[in-house]
């Protein structure tokens, strides 16, 4: 069957293609990487000329494996780049161990040239570790948000699908790479080309940096009562210093008894129990994804003493915080 395709006329004159250097960290996310790369390939195809080029780089310059186990041959080591090249670091599972001193030093050197540098999926951690996100807004996969916020207090972490702040770019992982690339393509060559790329990818709902990566908790768990939703959001924002159910109830204009009834009706548990589960969930994330001491994890999640924290943790997860920490060999994983 003969191939038929629509060609989009791009306004810019033909010149040297803009080169993207994909830095593949060990156990990187294949979906995040492939989504970004194929967006560039399709942009070239729809423009009927090469407007973008790319290469694969990584420590050692030989081969690297993604988190699914597939091995990729690299085009180059962490060599010195031109000033106009765009760097996209691709992270995945165990990004802490993949973020080596050599990777960090290389990123800092390239950043001094003024190059645009992005972190896909968990690679926002790598950029932050290199000091490239200081004072900037960024995003990372929702599963890693708690640990990231604890470690990098000078980065304004958001829940956005992707974020561009100056010459720094971050994505939340998964298909959010497509949204970032469509934004870059639109900025370079216009909305028509970006939309044509989206159509080729059967990507019918292009997201912006105003879109969040997850549904709100009330929506996700099917709670449609507005006051109950308010209380849940207040709980999520006040993990380190929990608010009593009586104050929560008062803040939304109801009695403590009414709040109790709402939680029982919609969530089959008391407000106190639900709040405790939120705090323990964050604690588990911090134990698995950071090097924070158990006592600091306890304090960050609103527990006044390690013994009380351990007792509550064991009751909920059937193990102690110390054993949980010891059982985890990989961190910051998605």
mmCIF file of C-alpha atoms in Angstrom:
data_model
loop_
_atom_site.group_PDB
_atom_site.id
_atom_site.type_symbol
_atom_site.label_atom_id
_atom_site.label_comp_id
_atom_site.label_asym_id
_atom_site.label_seq_id
_atom_site.Cartn_x
_atom_site.Cartn_y
_atom_site.Cartn_z
ATOM 1 C CA UNK A 1 0.000 0.000 0.000
ATOM 2 C CA UNK A 2 1.390 3.393 -0.986
ATOM 3 C CA UNK A 3 2.149 5.681 1.914
ATOM 4 C CA UNK A 4 0.135 8.879 2.076
ATOM 5 C CA UNK A 5 0.885 11.659 4.494
ATOM 6 C CA UNK A 6 0.238 15.312 5.009
ATOM 7 C CA UNK A 7 3.292 17.544 4.789
ATOM 8 C CA UNK A 8 3.299 20.680 6.916
ATOM 9 C CA UNK A 9 5.044 23.721 5.502
ATOM 10 C CA UNK A 10 7.365 25.158 8.134
ATOM 11 C CA UNK A 11 8.218 28.841 8.045
ATOM 12 C CA UNK A 12 11.849 28.703 9.078
ATOM 13 C CA UNK A 13 14.446 28.444 6.352
ATOM 14 C CA UNK A 14 16.284 25.172 6.014
ATOM 15 C CA UNK A 15 19.424 25.117 8.120
ATOM 16 C CA UNK A 16 21.342 22.929 10.493
ATOM 17 C CA UNK A 17 18.932 20.640 12.388
ATOM 18 C CA UNK A 18 18.598 21.307 16.109
ATOM 19 C CA UNK A 19 20.359 18.432 17.840
ATOM 20 C CA UNK A 20 18.999 16.715 20.964
ATOM 21 C CA UNK A 21 21.406 14.685 23.083
ATOM 22 C CA UNK A 22 19.556 12.022 25.062
ATOM 23 C CA UNK A 23 21.583 11.076 28.131
ATOM 24 C CA UNK A 24 20.403 7.611 29.101
ATOM 25 C CA UNK A 25 20.926 6.827 32.763
ATOM 26 C CA UNK A 26 21.120 3.213 33.865
ATOM 27 C CA UNK A 27 17.616 1.673 34.108
ATOM 28 C CA UNK A 28 15.990 4.652 32.389
ATOM 29 C CA UNK A 29 12.278 4.691 31.565
ATOM 30 C CA UNK A 30 11.776 3.435 28.015
ATOM 31 C CA UNK A 31 8.344 5.067 27.659
ATOM 32 C CA UNK A 32 9.597 8.553 28.570
ATOM 33 C CA UNK A 33 12.582 8.276 26.244
ATOM 34 C CA UNK A 34 10.712 6.777 23.281
ATOM 35 C CA UNK A 35 7.896 9.324 23.567
ATOM 36 C CA UNK A 36 10.372 12.187 23.273
ATOM 37 C CA UNK A 37 12.471 10.635 20.524
ATOM 38 C CA UNK A 38 9.558 9.635 18.315
ATOM 39 C CA UNK A 39 8.083 13.130 18.573
ATOM 40 C CA UNK A 40 11.238 14.437 16.888
ATOM 41 C CA UNK A 41 11.224 11.694 14.255
ATOM 42 C CA UNK A 42 7.619 12.400 13.328
ATOM 43 C CA UNK A 43 8.262 16.159 13.256
ATOM 44 C CA UNK A 44 10.939 15.563 10.608
ATOM 45 C CA UNK A 45 8.575 13.351 8.657
ATOM 46 C CA UNK A 46 5.700 15.832 8.739
ATOM 47 C CA UNK A 47 7.993 18.729 7.790
ATOM 48 C CA UNK A 48 9.397 16.594 4.942
ATOM 49 C CA UNK A 49 12.928 17.572 5.916
ATOM 50 C CA UNK A 50 15.294 17.095 8.810
ATOM 51 C CA UNK A 51 14.601 19.874 11.285
ATOM 52 C CA UNK A 52 15.778 17.838 14.281
ATOM 53 C CA UNK A 53 18.621 15.399 14.858
ATOM 54 C CA UNK A 54 19.568 13.370 17.907
ATOM 55 C CA UNK A 55 22.198 11.181 19.489
ATOM 56 C CA UNK A 56 22.315 8.835 22.469
ATOM 57 C CA UNK A 57 24.917 9.498 25.139
ATOM 58 C CA UNK A 58 25.784 7.906 28.427
ATOM 59 C CA UNK A 59 28.557 7.196 30.860
ATOM 60 C CA UNK A 60 31.122 4.968 29.162
ATOM 61 C CA UNK A 61 29.644 5.504 25.688
ATOM 62 C CA UNK A 62 29.018 1.800 25.082
ATOM 63 C CA UNK A 63 25.643 0.321 26.067
ATOM 64 C CA UNK A 64 22.956 1.013 28.664
ATOM 65 C CA UNK A 65 19.852 -0.889 29.770
ATOM 66 C CA UNK A 66 16.401 0.547 30.326
ATOM 67 C CA UNK A 67 14.244 -0.455 33.293
ATOM 68 C CA UNK A 68 12.583 -3.146 31.140
ATOM 69 C CA UNK A 69 15.973 -4.800 30.575
ATOM 70 C CA UNK A 70 16.394 -3.928 26.891
ATOM 71 C CA UNK A 71 19.934 -2.820 25.987
ATOM 72 C CA UNK A 72 20.670 0.246 23.849
ATOM 73 C CA UNK A 73 23.907 1.004 21.993
ATOM 74 C CA UNK A 74 25.091 4.535 22.725
ATOM 75 C CA UNK A 75 26.439 6.917 20.108
ATOM 76 C CA UNK A 76 28.856 8.687 22.413
ATOM 77 C CA UNK A 77 30.304 9.054 25.881
ATOM 78 C CA UNK A 78 29.683 12.175 27.963
ATOM 79 C CA UNK A 79 31.634 14.311 25.516
ATOM 80 C CA UNK A 80 31.764 18.085 25.305
ATOM 81 C CA UNK A 81 28.800 19.455 23.367
ATOM 82 C CA UNK A 82 28.113 22.499 21.235
ATOM 83 C CA UNK A 83 26.417 25.486 22.851
ATOM 84 C CA UNK A 84 23.222 25.125 20.824
ATOM 85 C CA UNK A 85 22.548 21.447 21.569
ATOM 86 C CA UNK A 86 19.637 20.440 23.813
ATOM 87 C CA UNK A 87 20.301 17.883 26.559
ATOM 88 C CA UNK A 88 17.543 15.573 27.768
ATOM 89 C CA UNK A 89 18.520 13.340 30.697
ATOM 90 C CA UNK A 90 16.377 10.206 30.871
ATOM 91 C CA UNK A 91 15.854 8.717 34.324
ATOM 92 C CA UNK A 92 13.961 5.728 35.615
ATOM 93 C CA UNK A 93 14.340 3.334 38.503
ATOM 94 C CA UNK A 94 17.135 3.658 41.074
ATOM 95 C CA UNK A 95 18.011 7.105 39.748
ATOM 96 C CA UNK A 96 20.067 7.882 42.846
ATOM 97 C CA UNK A 97 22.673 5.227 42.027
ATOM 98 C CA UNK A 98 22.539 6.150 38.314
ATOM 99 C CA UNK A 99 23.308 9.784 39.188
ATOM 100 C CA UNK A 100 27.066 9.413 39.408
ATOM 101 C CA UNK A 101 29.688 12.065 40.104
ATOM 102 C CA UNK A 102 30.766 11.976 36.476
ATOM 103 C CA UNK A 103 27.223 12.606 35.258
ATOM 104 C CA UNK A 104 26.808 15.493 37.711
ATOM 105 C CA UNK A 105 30.123 17.115 36.794
ATOM 106 C CA UNK A 106 29.366 16.793 33.079
ATOM 107 C CA UNK A 107 25.940 18.403 33.512
ATOM 108 C CA UNK A 108 27.386 21.292 35.499
ATOM 109 C CA UNK A 109 30.006 21.893 32.811
ATOM 110 C CA UNK A 110 27.450 21.881 30.007
ATOM 111 C CA UNK A 111 25.090 24.081 32.017
ATOM 112 C CA UNK A 112 27.782 26.749 32.258
ATOM 113 C CA UNK A 113 27.589 27.101 28.470
ATOM 114 C CA UNK A 114 23.939 28.075 28.766
ATOM 115 C CA UNK A 115 22.636 24.885 27.108
ATOM 116 C CA UNK A 116 19.012 23.936 27.552
ATOM 117 C CA UNK A 117 18.851 20.895 29.822
ATOM 118 C CA UNK A 118 15.826 18.758 30.614
ATOM 119 C CA UNK A 119 15.090 15.876 32.940
ATOM 120 C CA UNK A 120 12.576 13.249 31.833
ATOM 121 C CA UNK A 121 10.754 11.179 34.464
ATOM 122 C CA UNK A 122 12.924 10.849 37.593
ATOM 123 C CA UNK A 123 15.865 12.697 35.998
ATOM 124 C CA UNK A 124 14.603 15.875 37.662
ATOM 125 C CA UNK A 125 16.420 14.357 40.650
ATOM 126 C CA UNK A 126 19.668 14.311 38.657
ATOM 127 C CA UNK A 127 19.271 17.942 37.578
ATOM 128 C CA UNK A 128 18.479 18.999 41.143
ATOM 129 C CA UNK A 129 21.456 17.043 42.517
ATOM 130 C CA UNK A 130 23.681 18.904 40.057
ATOM 131 C CA UNK A 131 22.303 22.195 41.378
ATOM 132 C CA UNK A 132 20.647 23.047 38.057
ATOM 133 C CA UNK A 133 17.160 23.569 39.501
ATOM 134 C CA UNK A 134 18.052 25.922 42.364
ATOM 135 C CA UNK A 135 15.332 28.552 42.697
ATOM 136 C CA UNK A 136 13.410 27.101 39.759
ATOM 137 C CA UNK A 137 10.033 25.435 39.327
ATOM 138 C CA UNK A 138 10.095 21.776 38.394
ATOM 139 C CA UNK A 139 8.093 18.575 38.325
ATOM 140 C CA UNK A 140 8.793 14.875 38.841
ATOM 141 C CA UNK A 141 6.743 11.680 38.836
ATOM 142 C CA UNK A 142 4.119 11.894 41.599
ATOM 143 C CA UNK A 143 5.507 8.780 43.301
ATOM 144 C CA UNK A 144 8.790 10.588 43.945
ATOM 145 C CA UNK A 145 7.418 13.996 44.958
ATOM 146 C CA UNK A 146 7.632 13.484 48.738
ATOM 147 C CA UNK A 147 11.284 12.483 48.761
ATOM 148 C CA UNK A 148 12.237 15.153 46.214
ATOM 149 C CA UNK A 149 10.622 17.915 48.289
ATOM 150 C CA UNK A 150 12.437 16.794 51.416
ATOM 151 C CA UNK A 151 15.857 16.737 49.732
ATOM 152 C CA UNK A 152 15.632 19.814 47.510
ATOM 153 C CA UNK A 153 13.957 22.570 49.494
ATOM 154 C CA UNK A 154 15.150 25.302 47.120
ATOM 155 C CA UNK A 155 13.282 23.817 44.169
ATOM 156 C CA UNK A 156 9.605 24.737 43.810
ATOM 157 C CA UNK A 157 8.098 21.365 43.037
ATOM 158 C CA UNK A 158 4.756 21.356 41.217
ATOM 159 C CA UNK A 159 2.313 18.668 40.140
ATOM 160 C CA UNK A 160 2.462 19.741 36.495
ATOM 161 C CA UNK A 161 2.733 17.258 33.631
ATOM 162 C CA UNK A 162 5.807 19.139 32.431
ATOM 163 C CA UNK A 163 7.503 22.420 33.224
ATOM 164 C CA UNK A 164 9.819 24.799 31.400
ATOM 165 C CA UNK A 165 11.560 27.362 33.597
ATOM 166 C CA UNK A 166 14.104 29.333 31.620
ATOM 167 C CA UNK A 167 16.555 26.887 30.085
ATOM 168 C CA UNK A 168 15.508 24.022 32.366
ATOM 169 C CA UNK A 169 12.816 21.484 31.516
ATOM 170 C CA UNK A 170 11.322 18.661 33.581
ATOM 171 C CA UNK A 171 8.578 16.120 32.992
ATOM 172 C CA UNK A 172 6.527 13.844 35.224
ATOM 173 C CA UNK A 173 7.373 10.701 33.264
ATOM 174 C CA UNK A 174 5.388 8.440 30.968
ATOM 175 C CA UNK A 175 3.671 10.163 28.068
ATOM 176 C CA UNK A 176 4.361 13.633 29.520
ATOM 177 C CA UNK A 177 7.476 13.618 27.314
ATOM 178 C CA UNK A 178 5.136 13.963 24.342
ATOM 179 C CA UNK A 179 3.566 17.093 25.814
ATOM 180 C CA UNK A 180 6.957 18.684 26.395
ATOM 181 C CA UNK A 181 8.166 17.883 22.890
ATOM 182 C CA UNK A 182 4.967 19.165 21.280
ATOM 183 C CA UNK A 183 5.463 22.424 23.160
ATOM 184 C CA UNK A 184 9.062 22.708 21.910
ATOM 185 C CA UNK A 185 8.015 21.869 18.350
ATOM 186 C CA UNK A 186 5.226 24.460 18.475
ATOM 187 C CA UNK A 187 7.660 27.089 19.769
ATOM 188 C CA UNK A 188 10.141 26.265 16.996
ATOM 189 C CA UNK A 189 7.853 25.744 14.002
ATOM 190 C CA UNK A 190 4.293 26.604 14.984
ATOM 191 C CA UNK A 191 1.141 24.934 16.267
ATOM 192 C CA UNK A 192 0.261 23.364 12.908
ATOM 193 C CA UNK A 193 3.328 21.149 12.915
ATOM 194 C CA UNK A 194 2.895 20.250 16.603
ATOM 195 C CA UNK A 195 -0.738 19.299 15.987
ATOM 196 C CA UNK A 196 0.239 17.209 12.978
ATOM 197 C CA UNK A 197 2.751 15.313 15.122
ATOM 198 C CA UNK A 198 0.076 14.745 17.786
ATOM 199 C CA UNK A 199 -2.330 13.417 15.140
ATOM 200 C CA UNK A 200 0.284 10.954 13.882
ATOM 201 C CA UNK A 201 0.777 9.695 17.440
ATOM 202 C CA UNK A 202 -3.009 9.354 17.950
ATOM 203 C CA UNK A 203 -2.532 11.823 20.778
ATOM 204 C CA UNK A 204 -5.871 13.553 20.915
ATOM 205 C CA UNK A 205 -5.528 15.578 24.111
ATOM 206 C CA UNK A 206 -2.415 17.734 24.224
ATOM 207 C CA UNK A 207 -1.646 18.858 27.766
ATOM 208 C CA UNK A 208 0.007 22.089 28.863
ATOM 209 C CA UNK A 209 2.131 22.947 31.879
ATOM 210 C CA UNK A 210 -1.109 23.916 33.617
ATOM 211 C CA UNK A 211 -2.320 20.310 33.583
ATOM 212 C CA UNK A 212 -1.560 18.129 36.589
ATOM 213 C CA UNK A 213 -0.210 14.611 36.343
ATOM 214 C CA UNK A 214 -2.815 13.010 38.609
ATOM 215 C CA UNK A 215 -6.453 13.456 39.369
ATOM 216 C CA UNK A 216 -7.064 15.117 42.717
ATOM 217 C CA UNK A 217 -7.415 12.638 45.564
ATOM 218 C CA UNK A 218 -11.156 13.303 46.052
ATOM 219 C CA UNK A 219 -11.805 12.726 42.349
ATOM 220 C CA UNK A 220 -9.626 9.632 42.220
ATOM 221 C CA UNK A 221 -11.383 7.948 45.134
ATOM 222 C CA UNK A 222 -14.832 9.019 43.977
ATOM 223 C CA UNK A 223 -15.653 11.635 46.633
ATOM 224 C CA UNK A 224 -18.020 14.274 45.284
ATOM 225 C CA UNK A 225 -18.984 16.004 48.510
ATOM 226 C CA UNK A 226 -17.363 19.495 48.325
ATOM 227 C CA UNK A 227 -16.710 19.914 52.063
ATOM 228 C CA UNK A 228 -15.237 16.445 52.400
ATOM 229 C CA UNK A 229 -12.994 17.176 49.409
ATOM 230 C CA UNK A 230 -11.831 20.355 51.132
ATOM 231 C CA UNK A 231 -10.931 18.465 54.281
ATOM 232 C CA UNK A 232 -8.971 15.823 52.343
ATOM 233 C CA UNK A 233 -6.956 18.503 50.548
ATOM 234 C CA UNK A 234 -6.245 20.231 53.881
ATOM 235 C CA UNK A 235 -5.000 16.944 55.288
ATOM 236 C CA UNK A 236 -2.682 16.415 52.313
ATOM 237 C CA UNK A 237 -1.174 19.870 52.758
ATOM 238 C CA UNK A 238 -0.616 19.445 56.499
ATOM 239 C CA UNK A 239 1.248 16.168 56.956
ATOM 240 C CA UNK A 240 4.130 17.429 59.087
ATOM 241 C CA UNK A 241 1.827 19.256 61.487
ATOM 242 C CA UNK A 242 -1.509 17.394 61.494
ATOM 243 C CA UNK A 243 -4.693 19.338 62.194
ATOM 244 C CA UNK A 244 -7.241 17.904 64.616
ATOM 245 C CA UNK A 245 -10.588 16.695 63.183
ATOM 246 C CA UNK A 246 -12.441 19.300 65.246
ATOM 247 C CA UNK A 247 -10.477 22.157 63.651
ATOM 248 C CA UNK A 248 -10.843 20.634 60.185
ATOM 249 C CA UNK A 249 -14.587 20.400 60.697
ATOM 250 C CA UNK A 250 -14.795 23.967 61.951
ATOM 251 C CA UNK A 251 -12.791 25.263 58.981
ATOM 252 C CA UNK A 252 -15.350 23.890 56.526
ATOM 253 C CA UNK A 253 -18.359 24.924 58.586
ATOM 254 C CA UNK A 254 -19.569 21.656 60.067
ATOM 255 C CA UNK A 255 -19.519 19.806 63.365
ATOM 256 C CA UNK A 256 -17.014 17.093 64.228
ATOM 257 C CA UNK A 257 -19.874 14.577 64.285
ATOM 258 C CA UNK A 258 -20.958 15.572 60.777
ATOM 259 C CA UNK A 259 -17.394 15.167 59.525
ATOM 260 C CA UNK A 260 -17.191 11.739 61.133
ATOM 261 C CA UNK A 261 -20.399 10.694 59.368
ATOM 262 C CA UNK A 262 -19.118 11.901 55.990
ATOM 263 C CA UNK A 263 -15.867 9.961 56.308
ATOM 264 C CA UNK A 264 -17.736 6.822 57.376
ATOM 265 C CA UNK A 265 -20.180 7.153 54.496
ATOM 266 C CA UNK A 266 -17.705 7.862 51.693
ATOM 267 C CA UNK A 267 -14.456 6.293 52.919
ATOM 268 C CA UNK A 268 -15.538 3.690 55.491
ATOM 269 C CA UNK A 269 -13.108 5.018 58.087
ATOM 270 C CA UNK A 270 -12.828 7.834 60.583
ATOM 271 C CA UNK A 271 -11.111 11.146 59.738
ATOM 272 C CA UNK A 272 -8.379 10.264 62.216
ATOM 273 C CA UNK A 273 -7.763 6.902 60.546
ATOM 274 C CA UNK A 274 -7.727 8.374 57.040
ATOM 275 C CA UNK A 275 -5.283 11.095 58.118
ATOM 276 C CA UNK A 276 -3.027 8.498 59.718
ATOM 277 C CA UNK A 277 -2.965 6.473 56.487
ATOM 278 C CA UNK A 278 -1.948 9.560 54.495
ATOM 279 C CA UNK A 279 0.917 10.215 56.894
ATOM 280 C CA UNK A 280 2.076 6.599 56.869
ATOM 281 C CA UNK A 281 1.969 6.483 53.080
ATOM 282 C CA UNK A 282 4.270 9.494 52.892
ATOM 283 C CA UNK A 283 6.519 7.941 55.529
ATOM 284 C CA UNK A 284 6.840 4.770 53.468
ATOM 285 C CA UNK A 285 7.811 6.787 50.394
ATOM 286 C CA UNK A 286 10.497 8.621 52.350
ATOM 287 C CA UNK A 287 11.870 5.405 53.832
ATOM 288 C CA UNK A 288 12.147 3.764 50.422
ATOM 289 C CA UNK A 289 13.323 6.732 48.382
ATOM 290 C CA UNK A 290 15.609 8.794 50.640
ATOM 291 C CA UNK A 291 18.466 8.388 53.090
ATOM 292 C CA UNK A 292 16.607 10.316 55.800
ATOM 293 C CA UNK A 293 16.951 8.801 59.265
ATOM 294 C CA UNK A 294 13.895 7.074 60.672
ATOM 295 C CA UNK A 295 13.476 9.792 63.307
ATOM 296 C CA UNK A 296 13.544 12.513 60.630
ATOM 297 C CA UNK A 297 10.983 10.593 58.578
ATOM 298 C CA UNK A 298 8.806 10.371 61.685
ATOM 299 C CA UNK A 299 9.043 14.124 62.291
ATOM 300 C CA UNK A 300 8.349 14.930 58.627
ATOM 301 C CA UNK A 301 5.147 12.920 58.846
ATOM 302 C CA UNK A 302 3.825 14.410 62.068
ATOM 303 C CA UNK A 303 4.959 11.830 64.634
ATOM 304 C CA UNK A 304 6.353 13.254 67.859
ATOM 305 C CA UNK A 305 8.401 10.164 68.770
ATOM 306 C CA UNK A 306 10.065 7.263 66.895
ATOM 307 C CA UNK A 307 8.332 4.739 69.166
ATOM 308 C CA UNK A 308 4.855 6.023 68.317
ATOM 309 C CA UNK A 309 5.795 6.134 64.630
ATOM 310 C CA UNK A 310 7.090 2.563 64.729
ATOM 311 C CA UNK A 311 3.967 1.319 66.519
ATOM 312 C CA UNK A 312 1.616 2.942 63.979
ATOM 313 C CA UNK A 313 3.747 1.834 61.031
ATOM 314 C CA UNK A 314 3.819 -1.771 62.186
ATOM 315 C CA UNK A 315 0.065 -1.827 62.753
ATOM 316 C CA UNK A 316 -0.562 -0.614 59.200
ATOM 317 C CA UNK A 317 2.207 -2.299 57.164
ATOM 318 C CA UNK A 318 2.952 -5.307 59.385
ATOM 319 C CA UNK A 319 6.642 -4.412 59.542
ATOM 320 C CA UNK A 320 8.781 -1.820 61.283
ATOM 321 C CA UNK A 321 10.242 1.295 59.609
ATOM 322 C CA UNK A 322 13.757 -0.104 60.144
ATOM 323 C CA UNK A 323 12.931 -3.394 58.430
ATOM 324 C CA UNK A 324 11.196 -1.528 55.600
ATOM 325 C CA UNK A 325 14.321 0.537 55.042
ATOM 326 C CA UNK A 326 16.520 -2.556 55.054
ATOM 327 C CA UNK A 327 14.354 -4.410 52.535
ATOM 328 C CA UNK A 328 14.615 -1.702 49.877
ATOM 329 C CA UNK A 329 17.580 -1.930 47.553
ATOM 330 C CA UNK A 330 16.248 0.466 44.912
ATOM 331 C CA UNK A 331 14.963 3.967 45.451
ATOM 332 C CA UNK A 332 13.239 6.709 43.472
ATOM 333 C CA UNK A 333 11.668 4.118 41.212
ATOM 334 C CA UNK A 334 8.686 4.256 38.906
#
